[in-house]
Tab-separated table of C-alpha atoms in Angstrom:
chain	number	residue	atom	x	y	z
A	15	UNK	CA	97.630	59.160	37.101
A	16	UNK	CA	100.618	58.846	34.787
A	17	UNK	CA	104.161	57.860	35.665
A	18	UNK	CA	105.665	60.226	38.191
A	19	UNK	CA	109.260	61.262	38.618
A	20	UNK	CA	111.430	58.647	40.332
A	21	UNK	CA	108.908	55.849	39.927
A	22	UNK	CA	111.064	53.449	37.986
A	23	UNK	CA	111.903	52.896	34.327
A	24	UNK	CA	110.555	55.164	31.666
A	25	UNK	CA	109.337	54.224	28.228
A	26	UNK	CA	111.116	56.926	26.265
A	27	UNK	CA	112.272	54.459	23.609
A	28	UNK	CA	110.283	53.058	20.742
A	29	UNK	CA	108.710	54.170	17.497
A	30	UNK	CA	106.498	57.246	17.682
A	31	UNK	CA	103.182	57.167	15.803
A	32	UNK	CA	101.346	60.418	15.147
A	33	UNK	CA	97.649	60.666	14.404
A	34	UNK	CA	94.472	62.613	15.042
A	35	UNK	CA	92.703	61.674	18.241
A	36	UNK	CA	88.986	60.933	17.961
A	37	UNK	CA	86.428	62.185	20.455
A	38	UNK	CA	85.569	58.580	21.364
A	39	UNK	CA	89.170	58.034	22.556
A	40	UNK	CA	89.205	60.997	24.908
A	41	UNK	CA	88.954	59.959	28.518
A	42	UNK	CA	91.161	60.425	31.549
A	43	UNK	CA	92.510	56.900	31.006
A	44	UNK	CA	94.102	58.024	27.711
A	45	UNK	CA	96.573	59.990	29.873
A	46	UNK	CA	97.448	57.062	32.176
A	47	UNK	CA	101.060	56.989	30.910
A	48	UNK	CA	101.424	60.729	30.341
A	49	UNK	CA	103.538	62.663	32.855
A	50	UNK	CA	103.164	66.444	32.741
A	51	UNK	CA	106.078	67.237	35.033
A	52	UNK	CA	108.275	70.272	34.519
A	53	UNK	CA	111.005	71.911	36.549
A	54	UNK	CA	110.918	75.659	36.026
A	55	UNK	CA	113.851	77.876	36.960
A	56	UNK	CA	113.471	81.018	34.868
A	57	UNK	CA	110.525	82.722	33.183
A	58	UNK	CA	110.101	85.641	30.813
A	59	UNK	CA	108.229	88.706	32.065
A	60	UNK	CA	107.445	91.928	30.241
A	61	UNK	CA	108.570	94.937	32.291
A	62	UNK	CA	108.311	98.481	30.961
A	63	UNK	CA	107.770	97.124	27.446
A	64	UNK	CA	110.896	94.915	27.501
A	65	UNK	CA	111.142	91.134	27.917
A	66	UNK	CA	113.270	90.138	30.919
A	67	UNK	CA	114.300	86.622	32.015
A	68	UNK	CA	113.659	86.320	35.760
A	69	UNK	CA	114.529	83.679	38.356
A	70	UNK	CA	111.154	82.090	39.056
A	71	UNK	CA	111.518	78.577	40.459
A	72	UNK	CA	108.783	75.970	40.820
A	73	UNK	CA	107.834	72.457	39.743
A	74	UNK	CA	104.682	71.856	37.762
A	75	UNK	CA	102.855	68.542	38.010
A	76	UNK	CA	99.320	67.983	36.795
A	77	UNK	CA	96.837	66.463	39.211
A	78	UNK	CA	93.999	64.053	38.474
A	79	UNK	CA	91.598	67.004	38.366
A	80	UNK	CA	93.881	68.723	35.818
A	81	UNK	CA	93.644	65.646	33.573
A	82	UNK	CA	89.843	65.561	33.959
A	83	UNK	CA	89.599	69.227	32.979
A	84	UNK	CA	92.005	68.678	30.066
A	85	UNK	CA	89.877	65.783	28.810
A	86	UNK	CA	86.747	67.960	28.878
A	87	UNK	CA	88.563	70.748	27.007
A	88	UNK	CA	89.873	68.429	24.290
A	89	UNK	CA	86.414	66.888	23.799
A	90	UNK	CA	85.012	70.408	23.416
A	91	UNK	CA	87.757	71.202	20.873
A	92	UNK	CA	86.702	68.295	18.653
A	93	UNK	CA	82.973	68.924	19.122
A	94	UNK	CA	83.397	72.529	17.940
A	95	UNK	CA	85.361	71.638	14.792
A	96	UNK	CA	88.915	71.785	16.138
A	97	UNK	CA	91.552	69.068	15.984
A	98	UNK	CA	93.570	67.107	18.522
A	99	UNK	CA	96.741	65.264	17.533
A	100	UNK	CA	98.523	62.598	19.535
A	101	UNK	CA	101.986	61.081	19.628
A	102	UNK	CA	101.929	57.449	20.695
A	103	UNK	CA	104.763	55.160	21.812
A	104	UNK	CA	103.732	51.509	22.107
A	105	UNK	CA	100.079	52.686	21.843
A	106	UNK	CA	100.535	54.942	24.878
A	107	UNK	CA	99.923	58.677	24.571
A	108	UNK	CA	103.197	60.565	25.019
A	109	UNK	CA	102.381	63.886	23.380
A	110	UNK	CA	99.348	65.844	22.249
A	111	UNK	CA	98.400	69.164	20.702
A	112	UNK	CA	95.138	70.905	19.848
A	113	UNK	CA	93.895	73.688	17.581
A	114	UNK	CA	90.539	75.376	18.087
A	115	UNK	CA	88.192	76.259	15.219
A	116	UNK	CA	87.091	79.698	16.462
A	117	UNK	CA	88.546	82.544	14.417
A	118	UNK	CA	89.452	85.810	16.161
A	119	UNK	CA	91.468	88.977	15.670
A	120	UNK	CA	90.540	92.187	13.890
A	121	UNK	CA	90.611	90.394	10.547
A	122	UNK	CA	89.566	86.978	11.919
A	123	UNK	CA	93.025	85.748	10.938
A	124	UNK	CA	93.888	83.701	14.051
A	125	UNK	CA	93.159	80.160	15.151
A	126	UNK	CA	94.505	79.164	18.555
A	127	UNK	CA	96.890	76.358	19.374
A	128	UNK	CA	95.467	75.657	22.822
A	129	UNK	CA	97.766	72.852	23.914
A	130	UNK	CA	101.006	71.154	23.019
A	131	UNK	CA	102.664	68.901	25.578
A	132	UNK	CA	105.158	66.046	25.649
A	133	UNK	CA	105.336	63.552	28.494
A	134	UNK	CA	108.345	64.060	30.780
A	135	UNK	CA	109.852	60.669	29.850
A	136	UNK	CA	109.764	61.376	26.093
A	137	UNK	CA	111.087	64.914	25.826
A	138	UNK	CA	113.895	65.879	23.438
A	139	UNK	CA	112.817	63.358	20.801
A	140	UNK	CA	111.231	65.848	18.386
A	141	UNK	CA	107.641	65.102	19.447
A	142	UNK	CA	106.812	68.764	20.058
A	143	UNK	CA	108.185	69.761	16.659
A	144	UNK	CA	106.144	67.070	14.882
A	145	UNK	CA	102.961	68.000	16.733
A	146	UNK	CA	103.504	71.701	16.025
A	147	UNK	CA	103.938	70.948	12.304
A	148	UNK	CA	100.653	69.025	12.254
A	149	UNK	CA	98.880	71.895	14.012
A	150	UNK	CA	100.252	74.392	11.491
A	151	UNK	CA	99.012	72.238	8.601
A	152	UNK	CA	95.570	71.854	10.206
A	153	UNK	CA	95.222	75.605	10.845
A	154	UNK	CA	96.134	76.329	7.211
A	155	UNK	CA	93.502	73.870	5.990
A	156	UNK	CA	90.913	75.538	8.229
A	157	UNK	CA	91.709	78.878	6.572
A	158	UNK	CA	93.734	80.682	9.245
A	159	UNK	CA	96.438	83.202	8.387
A	160	UNK	CA	98.132	82.939	11.774
A	161	UNK	CA	98.358	80.443	14.618
A	162	UNK	CA	97.968	82.048	18.055
A	163	UNK	CA	99.688	80.608	21.123
A	164	UNK	CA	99.275	81.683	24.757
A	165	UNK	CA	102.416	79.894	25.952
A	166	UNK	CA	103.974	79.168	29.318
A	167	UNK	CA	106.622	81.807	29.975
A	168	UNK	CA	109.358	79.438	31.179
A	169	UNK	CA	112.700	79.667	29.409
A	170	UNK	CA	112.556	76.216	27.775
A	171	UNK	CA	109.014	76.606	26.445
A	172	UNK	CA	109.806	79.996	24.943
A	173	UNK	CA	113.013	78.612	23.379
A	174	UNK	CA	110.930	75.881	21.710
A	175	UNK	CA	108.474	78.356	20.200
A	176	UNK	CA	111.258	80.666	19.050
A	177	UNK	CA	112.915	77.698	17.336
A	178	UNK	CA	109.587	76.954	15.605
A	179	UNK	CA	109.520	80.509	14.251
A	180	UNK	CA	106.977	82.051	16.612
A	181	UNK	CA	107.139	85.729	17.543
A	182	UNK	CA	105.229	87.975	19.919
A	183	UNK	CA	101.626	88.294	18.765
A	184	UNK	CA	100.711	91.469	16.900
A	185	UNK	CA	97.250	91.296	18.488
A	186	UNK	CA	96.715	89.889	21.957
A	187	UNK	CA	93.669	87.695	22.589
A	188	UNK	CA	92.237	89.294	25.725
A	189	UNK	CA	90.516	86.049	26.843
A	190	UNK	CA	93.877	84.244	26.792
A	191	UNK	CA	95.639	87.056	28.649
A	192	UNK	CA	92.969	87.077	31.363
A	193	UNK	CA	93.053	83.285	31.707
A	194	UNK	CA	96.866	83.062	31.957
A	195	UNK	CA	98.318	86.541	32.680
A	196	UNK	CA	101.908	85.256	32.974
A	197	UNK	CA	101.853	83.505	29.573
A	198	UNK	CA	103.670	84.930	26.570
A	199	UNK	CA	101.279	85.741	23.721
A	200	UNK	CA	102.777	84.434	20.466
A	201	UNK	CA	101.872	83.924	16.844
A	202	UNK	CA	103.098	81.900	13.909
A	203	UNK	CA	102.424	83.240	10.417
A	204	UNK	CA	101.013	80.481	8.196
């Protein structure tokens, strides 16, 4: 599944096309050229009410079962009124993001950005920024006041969201916290 590290040439070059992904396109094969590899060295943790950057080292690589689960989740997103965007290079998926259509929060002001990922071989080309912008626009059109993000706590991921203008969420979504207790709970005001 997907190109793995040290398996030969990458396809990081080429024009990037962005568009909504249709339910009919969603299958594990859509991710055949997508590599969700990440080296993690430091992560943010909240200790005594303060955010601290800690040395936490591991490599993350999605398995075939991770891609199957992801496919099911993205299909569910579309079936329940949410949106999925893709970034394609030479018709191959190299980035994707999704926004759910279930409002939550005390004032039902949040919609959740449930995924945003760029393939290892195409990072640092602005794909994440473009996908985030599309998700913001979609959430506004759906009537949200804020975009909620339960985001990986690694240093690079948090730097990306800070650059996008995200801050710590005023309200935490308890389901997200329980699902990923080490994530940072963020929001973006629309």
